[in-house]
Every structure is written in structure tokens, then in C-alpha cells.
Amino acid sequence: MSRVYLSPPHLTGREAELVAEAIASNWIAPLGPHVDAFEAEIAAVAGVEHALALASGTAALHLALVVRGIGPGDEVACSDFTFAATANPITYVGATPFFVDCDPETWTIDPELLDRAIGERRAAGAHVRAVIAVDLYGQCCDYDALREVCERRDVILIQDATESLGATYRRTPAGAQGALAAFSFNGNKIITTSGGGMLVSDTGEWIEHARKLSTQAREPVAHYEHVEIGFNYRMSNLLAALGRAQLETLPLRVSARRRLRDRYHEALDGVPGLSFMPEAPYGDSNAWLTCVVVDPDAFGTGREAIRLALEAEDIEARPLWKPMHLQPVFASHASFGGDVCARLFERGLCLPSGSALTDEDQDRVVATILSVGRQRQA
Ligand SMILES: *Cc1c(COP(=O)(O)O)cnc(C)c1O
């Protein structure tokens, strides 16, 4: 039996064909027909006007902040319950993040708490310019509520959609809710280019500025002329070919992950001490990762015992994201709330959710979980 990974790359068909075609055409550079086509295809899937293919989702978040002029002296509100790649770019531009806890009903940033946090930071003299809201584990934030807060408070809404490609919010595709949004095609995401990302927006001017910045900010003249600081952030045509082949099967990937989530529910709903990430009523998650929360008293043992039992079976599972306010590197930053995501981190586990996971392997995951609970005596 081979190791069961959390969310490994899944090749589904035309990857080799499209990459071979890119090689045969000699378009190996960070520009070319596959880059242009991949941008147009992602824009269509996300329901936005403009898209820019980049080297990573982190680069997309970084450029979102740069093109909105966020820099030293500014503060940016950030989902507390996320991966560090959401918060790191805030520091790249010289701004300061502060963290806002999640709503226990969605695990995404709490709009009311965000409102209060912005008010308190401003009362303390802070120059709050933007919020980065994370669509966690494939579930969108409550964007109607967030947009109301952001408009009233005059802050820019940046959507970290790196985990939510293929999800919906009120029947619109994830990625269309923020003023700017970032996607990721890292190896563990729902589609992958081995590494890559996309910045999307309905505002062409921001995307065009980001496009220029992403290739060292060359001015449009024959020689190398620069009036602002640039980056080397473009996606290669070779990887865009890989991404296009992956994107062709996005609906199948989403339905495969949702099916796994439903099978986990069927097998584990009603087991004392186990509960799942709640599904928000306003949209459909892409079910990127299925997450359970373990109440050790009711289940009989804790999250870590389950993880280690799975590991002993050569099955990879991971604790939920460790909140940013608990990260040593952000310890000195302001944070609001924090108990909700701290408790989820303590008790939560991401289960194998790859779109190629077989029923047999998933059944092994379930059997291993049940074998360590109090249920086993029943
Ligand atoms: C994956 C991820 C990112 C970063 O994307 P990369 O492409 O790996 O740079 C940012 N935020 C969250 C929440 C992620 O899961």
C-alpha cells in the first residue's frame, strides 16, 4: 500500500500533451500563448474581467497591495485563521498586519469583529487601508457583510481565494468578490502548475500596472528604462500549459472533493466528539480539504492521537492552520478575538481530500479514525 497524502497533485489527461506542445513551439519564456490563454480561461471561470498569471499566489497578494499603493505607515486587517502566506506580503510592502478572528459558523473572518477592529485601530491612530479576507479550505467569506464594512470604513477588500477556485458565493464564482483576488496553483491546491498564481480584478488599470511590475517594471521603450521598482514574478508559458490542462477538469475535481466530503459525513456523522467544518448557507465550498474537529472528552482521545494513528498507517493528515496571532513572528501585532481559531487549531484536523483519493483509501482513513475513538468498544 502506498502513502495516502493530504492533497497531492492529480494529473487528469492533457498535461503532457499541452506541455509538449509548449516545448515544441519554443515558447518556454515567461510569456507566450498558453499564458495569455490561461489568463483568459481563469478570468472566465472566476467571472472577472482581467487576470495576470504569476509565479505564486503569494506574489499575487503582494502585487495586489503594491498596486493599491499600500506601504510603510499603513495597516492591513488580515484573517487570523490562515496560512502565513496571507500575512507575509503585508510586511513585504512595509505595512503592518493586524489579525481578526473567524466566525465559528463559517471559520472565515468575522465581519462584525472586523468592523470593531478597524474602529479600534483607527481610534489608536492607525492608518488602516485594506483587509485581506481568506476563503478558508475552499469556503467563501460572507462577502455581502464584508463589502458593507469595507465601503463604510473606506478600506480595500482583497480576497485570498487561493483555496477556493471553483467555489461559489451567492451563485457567483469565488474570486469575483474582492476588489482584487489571488488564486494559487501550488502543488496541493485544487489545480496545480507545480507552483503559480493569478491576480484577478474587474479593474484593468490595476492588473495592467501589476503586469508591468511583474516583469521588472520596464517602461515601454526599446532600452531598459525604469521609473519604479519591479519584481520578477511572471508565470512561464510551460507552466501555463500545465495549468490549462488542469483547469479543463476543474468541475470534475470539485465534484470529486465534494463527494469525498459527503462520504466522510456519511461515515462519521453522529460519532460522539467528531464534528465537521460548518457549511455556510450563502455558497458552495469547493471542499478543498475536509476538516474535522475533535472533542477529546466525547470522542475518547484528541486530535493528535488520531493524527498519529493515521501516520502509523502511512496516511497524511494535518492540524488546521495555526492562527497568525499565535505565530512567534507576529506575536507583537494587534489581534482581535482569537479564541475561536485558537480552539479550532487545538482540536481540528484536515483529512486526506485529494481528487484522486480512492474509496478504498478513504475507507482506511475512516476505519483508522474510528479505531482510536471510544466508539471502538461499541
Ligand atoms: C496556498 C496559500 C497561499 C499562497 O499561495 P502560493 O501559491 O503557495 O504562494 C496563500 N494563502 C493561503 C490561505 C493559501 O492556502
Tab-separated table of N, CA, C and O and ligand atoms in Angstrom, residues 55-61 81-87 89 134-137 160-163 182-189 195-198 288 321, ligand 1:
chain	number	residue	atom	x	y	z
A	55	ALA	N	4.034	33.872	-10.584
A	55	ALA	CA	4.833	32.752	-10.090
A	55	ALA	C	4.229	32.072	-8.866
A	55	ALA	O	4.556	30.923	-8.557
A	56	SER	N	3.346	32.754	-8.141
A	56	SER	CA	2.728	32.158	-6.944
A	56	SER	C	1.525	32.977	-6.506
A	56	SER	O	1.357	34.131	-6.931
A	57	GLY	N	0.733	32.378	-5.631
A	57	GLY	CA	-0.365	33.110	-5.005
A	57	GLY	C	0.167	34.202	-4.090
A	57	GLY	O	-0.442	35.276	-3.959
A	58	THR	N	1.286	33.943	-3.445
A	58	THR	CA	1.911	34.942	-2.581
A	58	THR	C	2.289	36.183	-3.386
A	58	THR	O	2.060	37.316	-2.946
A	59	ALA	N	2.843	35.972	-4.592
A	59	ALA	CA	3.198	37.100	-5.473
A	59	ALA	C	1.949	37.880	-5.855
A	59	ALA	O	1.972	39.119	-5.929
A	60	ALA	N	0.833	37.167	-6.073
A	60	ALA	CA	-0.419	37.849	-6.442
A	60	ALA	C	-0.894	38.748	-5.299
A	60	ALA	O	-1.295	39.900	-5.528
A	61	LEU	N	-0.835	38.237	-4.061
A	61	LEU	CA	-1.241	39.062	-2.909
A	61	LEU	C	-0.301	40.256	-2.747
A	61	LEU	O	-0.736	41.373	-2.460
A	81	PHE	N	-7.131	33.229	11.051
A	81	PHE	CA	-7.123	31.784	10.801
A	81	PHE	C	-6.756	31.552	9.345
A	81	PHE	O	-7.621	31.535	8.459
A	82	THR	N	-5.466	31.399	9.077
A	82	THR	CA	-4.984	31.236	7.702
A	82	THR	C	-3.552	30.732	7.714
A	82	THR	O	-2.944	30.519	8.758
A	83	PHE	N	-3.024	30.563	6.511
A	83	PHE	CA	-1.627	30.223	6.264
A	83	PHE	C	-0.819	31.532	6.261
A	83	PHE	O	-1.335	32.570	5.848
A	84	ALA	N	0.422	31.473	6.711
A	84	ALA	CA	1.263	32.668	6.816
A	84	ALA	C	1.413	33.411	5.487
A	84	ALA	O	1.680	34.627	5.469
A	85	ALA	N	1.219	32.710	4.364
A	85	ALA	CA	1.371	33.342	3.045
A	85	ALA	C	0.345	34.450	2.819
A	85	ALA	O	0.530	35.279	1.935
A	86	THR	N	-0.753	34.483	3.596
A	86	THR	CA	-1.696	35.594	3.508
A	86	THR	C	-1.098	36.852	4.130
A	86	THR	O	-1.237	37.952	3.584
A	87	ALA	N	-0.464	36.684	5.267
A	87	ALA	CA	0.011	37.839	6.051
A	87	ALA	C	1.393	38.323	5.620
A	87	ALA	O	1.680	39.529	5.671
A	89	PRO	N	2.914	38.980	2.752
A	89	PRO	CA	3.052	40.077	1.776
A	89	PRO	C	2.761	41.462	2.361
A	89	PRO	O	3.274	42.467	1.860
A	134	VAL	N	-9.772	35.659	3.770
A	134	VAL	CA	-9.367	34.356	3.237
A	134	VAL	C	-10.570	33.418	3.108
A	134	VAL	O	-11.303	33.199	4.075
A	135	ASP	N	-10.733	32.847	1.929
A	135	ASP	CA	-11.764	31.823	1.688
A	135	ASP	C	-11.211	30.487	2.179
A	135	ASP	O	-10.528	29.773	1.443
A	136	LEU	N	-11.493	30.162	3.444
A	136	LEU	CA	-10.764	29.092	4.117
A	136	LEU	C	-11.194	27.696	3.691
A	136	LEU	O	-12.381	27.375	3.695
A	137	TYR	N	-10.223	26.856	3.385
A	137	TYR	CA	-10.447	25.456	2.999
A	137	TYR	C	-11.475	25.341	1.875
A	137	TYR	O	-12.161	24.324	1.757
A	160	ASP	N	-8.283	36.607	-0.608
A	160	ASP	CA	-7.346	35.491	-0.739
A	160	ASP	C	-8.177	34.265	-1.125
A	160	ASP	O	-8.734	33.576	-0.270
A	161	ALA	N	-8.269	34.056	-2.453
A	161	ALA	CA	-9.067	32.943	-2.995
A	161	ALA	C	-8.159	31.779	-3.379
A	161	ALA	O	-8.517	30.947	-4.211
A	162	THR	N	-6.991	31.701	-2.737
A	162	THR	CA	-6.008	30.686	-3.117
A	162	THR	C	-6.511	29.270	-2.846
A	162	THR	O	-5.997	28.321	-3.426
A	163	GLU	N	-7.518	29.132	-1.950
A	163	GLU	CA	-8.034	27.799	-1.641
A	163	GLU	C	-9.427	27.577	-2.240
A	163	GLU	O	-10.004	26.504	-2.038
A	182	ALA	N	-6.662	36.795	-5.312
A	182	ALA	CA	-5.496	35.972	-5.644
A	182	ALA	C	-5.884	34.507	-5.677
A	182	ALA	O	-6.587	34.018	-4.781
A	183	PHE	N	-5.417	33.801	-6.714
A	183	PHE	CA	-5.526	32.336	-6.775
A	183	PHE	C	-4.126	31.733	-6.645
A	183	PHE	O	-3.127	32.399	-6.941
A	184	SER	N	-4.065	30.472	-6.231
A	184	SER	CA	-2.789	29.747	-6.154
A	184	SER	C	-2.895	28.437	-6.916
A	184	SER	O	-3.936	27.772	-6.882
A	185	PHE	N	-1.800	28.075	-7.581
A	185	PHE	CA	-1.699	26.772	-8.248
A	185	PHE	C	-0.513	26.010	-7.683
A	185	PHE	O	0.236	25.345	-8.404
A	186	ASN	N	-0.337	26.129	-6.370
A	186	ASN	CA	0.692	25.369	-5.669
A	186	ASN	C	0.344	23.871	-5.744
A	186	ASN	O	-0.792	23.508	-6.071
A	187	GLY	N	1.318	23.025	-5.438
A	187	GLY	CA	1.152	21.586	-5.635
A	187	GLY	C	-0.018	20.947	-4.916
A	187	GLY	O	-0.547	19.937	-5.361
A	188	ASN	N	-0.464	21.537	-3.794
A	188	ASN	CA	-1.533	20.920	-3.006
A	188	ASN	C	-2.908	21.521	-3.292
A	188	ASN	O	-3.894	21.115	-2.703
A	189	LYS	N	-2.988	22.501	-4.198
A	189	LYS	CA	-4.267	23.163	-4.439
A	189	LYS	C	-5.114	22.352	-5.428
A	189	LYS	O	-4.681	21.335	-5.958
A	195	GLY	N	3.779	25.255	-9.234
A	195	GLY	CA	3.860	26.475	-8.439
A	195	GLY	C	3.352	27.574	-9.339
A	195	GLY	O	3.733	27.622	-10.513
A	196	GLY	N	2.497	28.424	-8.828
A	196	GLY	CA	1.973	29.504	-9.667
A	196	GLY	C	0.812	30.179	-8.991
A	196	GLY	O	0.329	29.725	-7.951
A	197	GLY	N	0.390	31.294	-9.585
A	197	GLY	CA	-0.736	32.038	-9.026
A	197	GLY	C	-1.342	32.951	-10.060
A	197	GLY	O	-0.850	33.039	-11.197
A	198	MET	N	-2.417	33.623	-9.672
A	198	MET	CA	-3.110	34.528	-10.598
A	198	MET	C	-3.701	35.672	-9.786
A	198	MET	O	-4.287	35.441	-8.725
A	288	TRP	N	-12.087	21.900	-0.765
A	288	TRP	CA	-10.648	21.683	-0.987
A	288	TRP	C	-10.088	20.683	0.030
A	288	TRP	O	-9.466	19.693	-0.353
A	321	TRP	N	-4.836	25.225	10.255
A	321	TRP	CA	-3.836	26.304	10.280
A	321	TRP	C	-3.623	26.824	11.702
A	321	TRP	O	-4.596	27.072	12.426
B	1	LIG	C1	-1.635	28.348	-0.732
B	1	LIG	C2	-1.999	29.595	0.001
B	1	LIG	C3	-1.380	30.833	-0.260
B	1	LIG	C4	-0.149	31.005	-1.089
B	1	LIG	O1	-0.148	30.528	-2.360
B	1	LIG	P1	1.251	30.111	-3.030
B	1	LIG	O2	0.881	29.894	-4.437
B	1	LIG	O3	1.724	28.874	-2.337
B	1	LIG	O4	2.204	31.254	-2.857
B	1	LIG	C5	-1.856	31.965	0.388
B	1	LIG	N1	-2.875	31.891	1.257
B	1	LIG	C6	-3.473	30.730	1.565
B	1	LIG	C7	-4.612	30.741	2.522
B	1	LIG	C8	-3.047	29.540	0.966
B	1	LIG	O5	-3.636	28.378	1.298
